[in-house]
Coordinates of N, CA and C in Angstrom, one line a residue:
M1160 N -115.1 -90.3 55.5 CA -114.0 -90.6 56.4 C -114.1 -91.9 56.7
N1161 N -113.1 -92.6 56.6 CA -112.7 -93.9 56.7 C -112.5 -94.3 58.3
E1162 N -113.4 -95.3 59.2 CA -112.8 -95.4 60.4 C -111.8 -96.4 60.5
V1163 N -110.8 -96.2 61.3 CA -109.7 -97.3 61.6 C -110.3 -98.2 62.6
K1164 N -110.2 -99.6 62.1 CA -110.8 -100.6 62.8 C -109.7 -100.9 63.9
V1165 N -109.8 -101.0 65.0 CA -108.8 -101.7 66.0 C -109.0 -102.9 66.3
V1166 N -107.8 -103.5 66.6 CA -107.6 -105.1 66.4 C -108.1 -105.6 67.8
R1167 N -109.1 -106.5 68.0 CA -109.3 -107.3 69.5 C -108.5 -108.2 69.5
I1168 N -108.1 -108.0 70.9 CA -107.2 -109.5 70.9 C -107.5 -109.9 72.4
Y1169 N -107.0 -111.3 72.5 CA -107.0 -112.0 73.8 C -106.0 -112.5 74.1
L1170 N -105.4 -112.3 75.0 CA -104.2 -112.8 75.7 C -104.6 -114.0 76.9
D1171 N -104.1 -115.0 76.7 CA -104.3 -116.0 77.9 C -103.4 -116.0 79.3
M1172 N -103.7 -117.0 80.2 CA -102.9 -116.6 81.4 C -101.4 -116.8 81.3
C1173 N -101.0 -117.7 80.5 CA -99.3 -117.9 80.4 C -98.7 -116.9 79.8
C1174 N -99.6 -115.9 79.0 CA -98.9 -114.9 78.3 C -99.0 -113.7 79.3
Y1175 N -100.0 -113.6 80.3 CA -99.8 -112.8 81.3 C -98.6 -112.8 82.3
N1176 N -98.2 -114.2 82.5 CA -97.2 -114.7 83.6 C -96.0 -115.0 83.0
R1177 N -95.8 -114.5 81.5 CA -94.4 -114.8 80.7 C -93.5 -113.8 81.5
P1178 N -93.7 -112.5 81.7 CA -92.6 -111.5 82.5 C -92.0 -112.1 83.8
Y1179 N -92.9 -113.0 84.5 CA -92.2 -113.4 85.6 C -91.3 -114.9 85.4
D1180 N -91.6 -115.4 83.9 CA -90.8 -116.8 83.9 C -89.2 -116.5 83.8
D1181 N -88.3 -117.1 83.9 CA -86.8 -117.2 84.0 C -86.5 -116.6 82.5
Q1182 N -86.0 -115.4 82.7 CA -85.7 -114.6 81.5 C -84.4 -115.1 80.8
S1183 N -83.6 -115.8 81.5 CA -82.4 -116.4 80.9 C -82.4 -117.1 79.5
Q1184 N -83.7 -117.7 79.3 CA -83.7 -118.2 78.0 C -84.3 -117.2 76.7
L1185 N -83.6 -117.2 75.9 CA -83.9 -116.5 74.9 C -85.1 -116.0 74.3
K1186 N -85.8 -117.4 74.3 CA -87.2 -117.3 73.6 C -87.9 -116.7 74.7
I1187 N -88.2 -117.0 75.9 CA -88.9 -116.5 76.9 C -88.6 -114.9 77.1
S1188 N -87.4 -114.6 76.9 CA -87.2 -113.1 77.0 C -87.6 -112.2 75.9
M1189 N -87.5 -113.0 74.6 CA -88.1 -112.3 73.5 C -89.8 -112.3 73.8
E1190 N -90.4 -113.4 74.1 CA -91.9 -113.3 74.3 C -92.3 -112.3 75.4
T1191 N -91.3 -112.1 76.4 CA -92.0 -111.3 77.4 C -91.5 -110.1 76.5
Q1192 N -90.6 -109.5 76.0 CA -90.9 -108.0 75.5 C -91.8 -107.9 74.4
A1193 N -91.9 -108.9 73.7 CA -93.1 -108.4 72.8 C -94.5 -108.6 73.5
K1194 N -94.6 -109.2 74.6 CA -95.9 -109.1 75.3 C -95.9 -107.7 76.4
L1195 N -95.0 -107.4 76.5 CA -95.0 -105.9 77.2 C -95.2 -104.9 76.1
H1196 N -94.7 -104.9 74.9 CA -95.1 -104.3 73.8 C -96.7 -104.3 73.7
I1197 N -97.4 -105.3 73.1 CA -98.5 -105.5 73.0 C -99.2 -105.0 74.6
Q1198 N -98.7 -104.9 75.6 CA -99.6 -104.5 76.5 C -99.4 -102.6 76.6
T1199 N -98.3 -102.2 76.0 CA -98.1 -100.7 75.6 C -99.2 -100.2 74.8
L1200 N -99.5 -101.2 73.6 CA -100.4 -101.1 72.6 C -101.7 -100.7 73.3
I1201 N -102.2 -101.7 74.0 CA -103.4 -101.8 74.7 C -103.4 -100.6 75.5
K1202 N -102.5 -99.9 76.3 CA -102.8 -98.9 77.2 C -103.1 -97.6 76.3
E1203 N -102.1 -97.8 75.0 CA -102.7 -96.4 74.1 C -103.9 -96.6 73.4
G1204 N -104.5 -97.6 73.3 CA -106.0 -97.9 72.6 C -105.5 -98.0 71.6
K1205 N -104.3 -98.7 71.0 CA -104.3 -99.3 69.7 C -104.8 -100.8 69.5
L1206 N -105.0 -101.3 70.7 CA -105.6 -102.5 70.5 C -106.6 -102.7 71.7
Q1207 N -107.8 -103.6 71.5 CA -108.9 -103.9 72.0 C -108.4 -105.3 72.9
L1208 N -108.5 -104.9 74.1 CA -108.5 -106.2 74.9 C -109.7 -106.7 75.6
I1209 N -109.6 -108.0 75.3 CA -111.1 -109.0 75.5 C -110.4 -109.7 76.6
T1210 N -111.1 -109.8 77.6 CA -110.9 -110.7 78.9 C -112.3 -111.7 79.1
S1211 N -112.2 -112.5 80.2 CA -113.2 -113.4 80.6 C -113.3 -113.9 81.8
Y1212 N -114.4 -114.4 82.2 CA -114.4 -115.2 83.4 C -113.4 -116.1 83.8
M1213 N -112.9 -117.0 83.0 CA -112.2 -117.9 83.0 C -110.4 -117.4 83.5
L1214 N -110.3 -116.0 82.5 CA -109.1 -115.5 82.9 C -109.3 -114.8 84.4
R1215 N -110.1 -114.5 84.9 CA -110.4 -114.0 86.1 C -110.2 -115.0 87.2
Y1216 N -110.9 -116.1 86.9 CA -110.7 -117.3 87.6 C -109.2 -118.1 87.7
E1217 N -108.6 -118.1 86.8 CA -107.0 -118.4 86.8 C -106.0 -117.4 87.5
C1218 N -106.3 -116.2 86.9 CA -105.6 -115.4 87.5 C -106.0 -115.2 89.3
G1219 N -107.2 -115.3 89.6 CA -107.5 -115.5 90.9 C -106.9 -116.5 92.0
N1220 N -106.4 -117.5 91.3 CA -105.8 -118.8 91.5 C -104.2 -118.6 91.5
N1221 N -103.8 -117.9 90.9 CA -102.2 -117.5 91.0 C -101.7 -117.3 92.4
P1222 N -100.7 -118.3 93.0 CA -100.4 -118.5 94.1 C -99.4 -117.0 95.0
F1223 N -99.2 -116.3 93.8 CA -98.3 -115.5 94.1 C -98.9 -114.1 94.1
E1224 N -99.1 -113.4 95.2 CA -100.2 -112.5 95.4 C -99.7 -111.0 94.6
M1225 N -98.4 -110.9 94.5 CA -97.7 -109.8 93.7 C -98.2 -109.8 92.4
R1226 N -97.7 -111.1 91.5 CA -98.5 -111.3 90.2 C -99.6 -111.2 90.2
R1227 N -100.7 -112.0 91.0 CA -101.9 -112.0 91.0 C -102.5 -110.6 90.9
N1228 N -102.2 -109.5 91.7 CA -102.5 -108.4 92.1 C -102.1 -107.5 90.4
A1229 N -100.7 -107.5 90.2 CA -100.5 -106.8 89.0 C -101.3 -107.2 87.8
I1230 N -101.5 -108.3 87.6 CA -102.3 -108.9 86.5 C -103.6 -108.7 86.6
S1231 N -104.2 -108.6 87.7 CA -105.9 -108.1 87.9 C -105.8 -106.7 87.6
D1232 N -104.9 -106.1 88.3 CA -104.9 -104.7 88.1 C -104.8 -104.1 86.5
F1233 N -104.2 -104.7 85.7 CA -104.0 -104.6 84.1 C -105.0 -104.7 83.7
I1234 N -105.8 -106.2 83.9 CA -107.1 -106.5 83.2 C -108.0 -105.5 83.6
D1235 N -108.2 -105.2 84.8 CA -109.6 -104.1 85.4 C -109.1 -102.9 84.7
T1236 N -108.0 -102.3 84.5 CA -107.7 -101.1 83.9 C -108.0 -100.9 82.4
N1237 N -107.6 -102.3 81.9 CA -107.4 -102.1 80.3 C -108.4 -103.0 79.2
T1238 N -109.3 -103.7 80.2 CA -110.2 -104.5 79.6 C -111.4 -103.6 78.6
Y1239 N -111.4 -103.8 77.3 CA -112.6 -103.0 76.3 C -113.9 -104.1 76.6
A1240 N -113.8 -105.4 76.6 CA -114.9 -106.1 76.6 C -114.6 -107.4 77.6
Y1241 N -115.8 -107.8 78.3 CA -115.4 -108.9 79.2 C -116.6 -109.7 79.2
I1242 N -116.2 -110.9 78.8 CA -117.0 -112.1 78.9 C -117.3 -112.7 80.1
G1243 N -118.6 -112.4 80.9 CA -118.7 -112.8 81.9 C -119.4 -114.2 81.9
M1244 N -119.7 -114.4 83.3 CA -120.6 -115.8 83.7 C -121.8 -115.9 83.2
E1245 N -122.5 -114.9 82.7 CA -123.6 -114.8 82.3 C -123.4 -115.7 80.7
R1246 N -122.2 -115.7 80.2 CA -122.2 -116.6 78.8 C -121.6 -117.7 79.1
Q1247 N -121.7 -117.9 80.4 CA -121.0 -119.3 80.7 C -121.4 -120.6 79.8
T1248 N -122.7 -121.0 79.5 CA -123.2 -121.7 78.4 C -122.8 -121.7 77.1
V1249 N -123.0 -120.6 76.6 CA -122.6 -120.5 75.3 C -121.0 -120.6 75.1
I1250 N -120.1 -120.2 75.9 CA -118.8 -120.3 76.0 C -118.3 -121.9 76.2
E1251 N -119.1 -122.4 77.0 CA -118.5 -124.1 77.4 C -119.3 -124.8 76.3
E1252 N -120.1 -124.6 75.4 CA -120.5 -125.4 74.4 C -119.7 -125.4 73.2
K1253 N -119.2 -123.9 73.1 CA -118.3 -123.7 72.1 C -116.8 -124.6 72.8
A1254 N -116.7 -124.3 73.8 CA -115.3 -124.7 74.2 C -115.3 -126.7 74.2
A1255 N -116.5 -127.1 74.3 CA -116.7 -128.4 74.0 C -116.4 -129.0 72.6
E1256 N -116.8 -128.1 71.9 CA -116.2 -128.5 70.3 C -114.9 -128.3 70.3
I1257 N -114.2 -127.3 70.8 CA -112.7 -127.2 70.7 C -112.0 -128.5 71.4
M1258 N -112.6 -128.7 72.5 CA -112.1 -129.7 73.0 C -111.7 -131.2 72.6
K1259 N -112.9 -131.3 71.7 CA -112.6 -132.4 70.5 C -111.4 -132.7 69.9
T1260 N -110.5 -131.3 69.7 CA -108.9 -131.5 69.0 C -108.1 -131.7 70.0
G1261 N -108.2 -132.0 71.3 CA -107.5 -132.1 72.4 C -107.1 -131.0 73.5
V1262 N -107.7 -129.8 73.4 CA -107.4 -128.8 73.8 C -108.0 -128.9 75.4
K1263 N -107.2 -128.6 76.5 CA -107.9 -129.0 77.8 C -109.1 -127.9 78.1
F1264 N -109.9 -128.2 78.9 CA -111.1 -127.2 79.3 C -110.7 -125.8 79.4
K1265 N -109.8 -125.5 80.2 CA -109.6 -123.9 80.9 C -109.2 -123.3 79.6
D1266 N -108.3 -123.8 78.8 CA -107.7 -123.2 77.4 C -108.8 -123.3 76.5
A1267 N -109.6 -124.0 76.5 CA -110.6 -124.1 75.2 C -111.6 -123.1 75.7
C1268 N -112.0 -122.6 77.1 CA -112.8 -121.6 77.5 C -112.3 -120.5 77.1
H1269 N -110.9 -120.4 77.1 CA -110.4 -119.1 76.5 C -110.6 -118.6 75.1
V1270 N -110.0 -119.5 74.6 CA -110.5 -119.7 72.9 C -111.7 -119.3 72.6
A1271 N -112.9 -120.2 73.4 CA -114.2 -119.8 73.0 C -114.6 -118.5 73.2
S1272 N -113.9 -118.0 74.1 CA -114.4 -116.6 74.8 C -113.8 -115.7 73.6
A1273 N -112.4 -115.9 73.0 CA -112.1 -115.1 72.2 C -112.6 -114.9 71.0
I1274 N -113.3 -116.0 70.5 CA -114.2 -116.6 69.3 C -115.4 -115.7 69.7
Y1275 N -115.9 -115.8 70.7 CA -117.4 -115.2 70.8 C -117.2 -113.7 70.9
A1276 N -116.1 -112.9 71.1 CA -116.0 -111.9 71.2 C -115.7 -111.2 70.0
E1277 N -115.2 -112.1 69.0 CA -114.8 -111.6 67.4 C -113.5 -111.2 67.7
C1278 N -112.5 -111.9 68.5 CA -111.4 -111.6 68.3 C -110.3 -111.7 67.5
E1279 N -109.8 -111.1 66.8 CA -109.0 -111.5 65.5 C -107.8 -112.3 66.0
Y1280 N -107.2 -112.0 67.3 CA -105.9 -112.9 67.2 C -106.2 -113.2 68.9
F1281 N -105.6 -114.7 69.0 CA -105.8 -115.3 70.3 C -104.1 -115.4 70.6
I1282 N -103.4 -114.8 71.9 CA -102.0 -114.8 71.9 C -101.8 -115.4 73.1
S1283 N -101.1 -116.1 72.8 CA -100.3 -117.3 74.0 C -98.9 -117.8 73.8
T1284 N -98.6 -118.2 74.8 CA -97.0 -118.8 74.9 C -96.9 -120.5 74.9
D1285 N -98.3 -120.8 75.1 CA -98.4 -122.1 75.4 C -98.4 -123.1 73.9
T1286 N -97.1 -123.5 73.7 CA -96.9 -124.2 72.3 C -97.9 -125.2 71.9
R1287 N -98.5 -125.9 73.1 CA -99.2 -127.0 73.0 C -100.6 -126.3 72.4
L1288 N -101.1 -125.5 72.9 CA -102.7 -125.0 72.7 C -102.6 -124.0 71.4
L1289 N -101.3 -123.7 70.7 CA -101.2 -122.8 69.5 C -101.5 -124.1 68.5
K1290 N -101.0 -125.4 68.7 CA -101.5 -126.0 67.6 C -102.8 -126.2 67.4
Y1291 N -103.7 -125.7 67.9 CA -105.2 -125.4 67.7 C -105.2 -124.4 66.7
K1292 N -105.8 -125.0 65.4 CA -106.1 -123.9 64.4 C -107.5 -123.9 64.1
S1293 N -108.0 -122.3 63.8 CA -109.3 -122.3 63.3 C -109.4 -121.2 62.1
K1294 N -110.4 -121.3 61.9 CA -110.7 -120.2 60.7 C -111.1 -119.0 61.5
E1295 N -111.9 -119.1 62.6 CA -112.2 -118.2 63.2 C -111.3 -117.2 64.0
I1296 N -110.0 -117.6 64.4 CA -109.4 -116.8 65.0 C -107.8 -117.3 64.9
K1297 N -107.0 -116.2 64.6 CA -105.4 -116.3 64.5 C -105.0 -116.6 65.8
M1298 N -104.2 -117.8 66.0 CA -103.2 -118.3 67.2 C -102.3 -118.2 67.1
V1299 N -101.6 -117.1 67.7 CA -100.1 -116.6 67.7 C -99.4 -116.7 68.8
T1300 N -98.2 -116.6 68.9 CA -97.4 -116.2 69.9 C -97.3 -114.6 70.1
P1301 N -96.7 -114.1 71.3 CA -96.8 -112.4 71.1 C -95.6 -112.3 70.1
I1302 N -94.5 -112.7 69.9 CA -93.6 -112.4 69.0 C -94.3 -112.4 67.6
E1303 N -95.0 -113.7 66.9 CA -95.6 -113.7 65.8 C -96.6 -112.3 65.7
F1304 N -97.5 -112.1 66.7 CA -98.0 -110.9 66.7 C -97.5 -109.6 66.4
V1305 N -96.5 -109.4 67.0 CA -95.8 -108.2 67.0 C -95.4 -108.2 65.3
L1306 N -94.6 -109.0 65.1 CA -94.0 -109.4 63.5 C -95.4 -109.1 62.5
E1307 N -96.3 -109.6 62.8 CA -97.5 -109.6 61.7 C -98.2 -108.3 61.6
T1308 N -98.1 -107.4 62.9 CA -98.8 -106.3 63.1 C -98.1 -105.1 63.0
E1309 N -96.7 -105.2 63.3 CA -95.8 -103.9 63.1 C -96.0 -103.0 61.5
D1310 N -96.0 -102.0 61.9 CA -96.1 -101.0 60.5 C -94.7 -101.1 59.8

């Protein structure tokens, strides 16, 4: 009997915040719908969500309490695997390598965590970050992810 491999994904903080952005722009609205669809797939166990200490740190610094709580609750309830502070040294070594391409520290830590956890996809709405390319992980928007993985 063949075992179905569940896809591992990492959503960065701008992805979690997308539903709270101005939905009057079509691109933002479409990314929000795709992100919410991805969240449904996570809740249904069709995707494995990876999170990290950097994601918790950024979420904890969200000045909007309702958003911070909603995002934290989703992460707490749906995380398949967590890359914690005990992995900080290895994550930040990889992040330093990623930063050589112009990626900022926190973003590099997110990508490094996703690579460390062997995620297939890193999902973001940050167009600057998505310019980073790696053979180790696919960097996509929520819309690209849905289009690539829909049956």
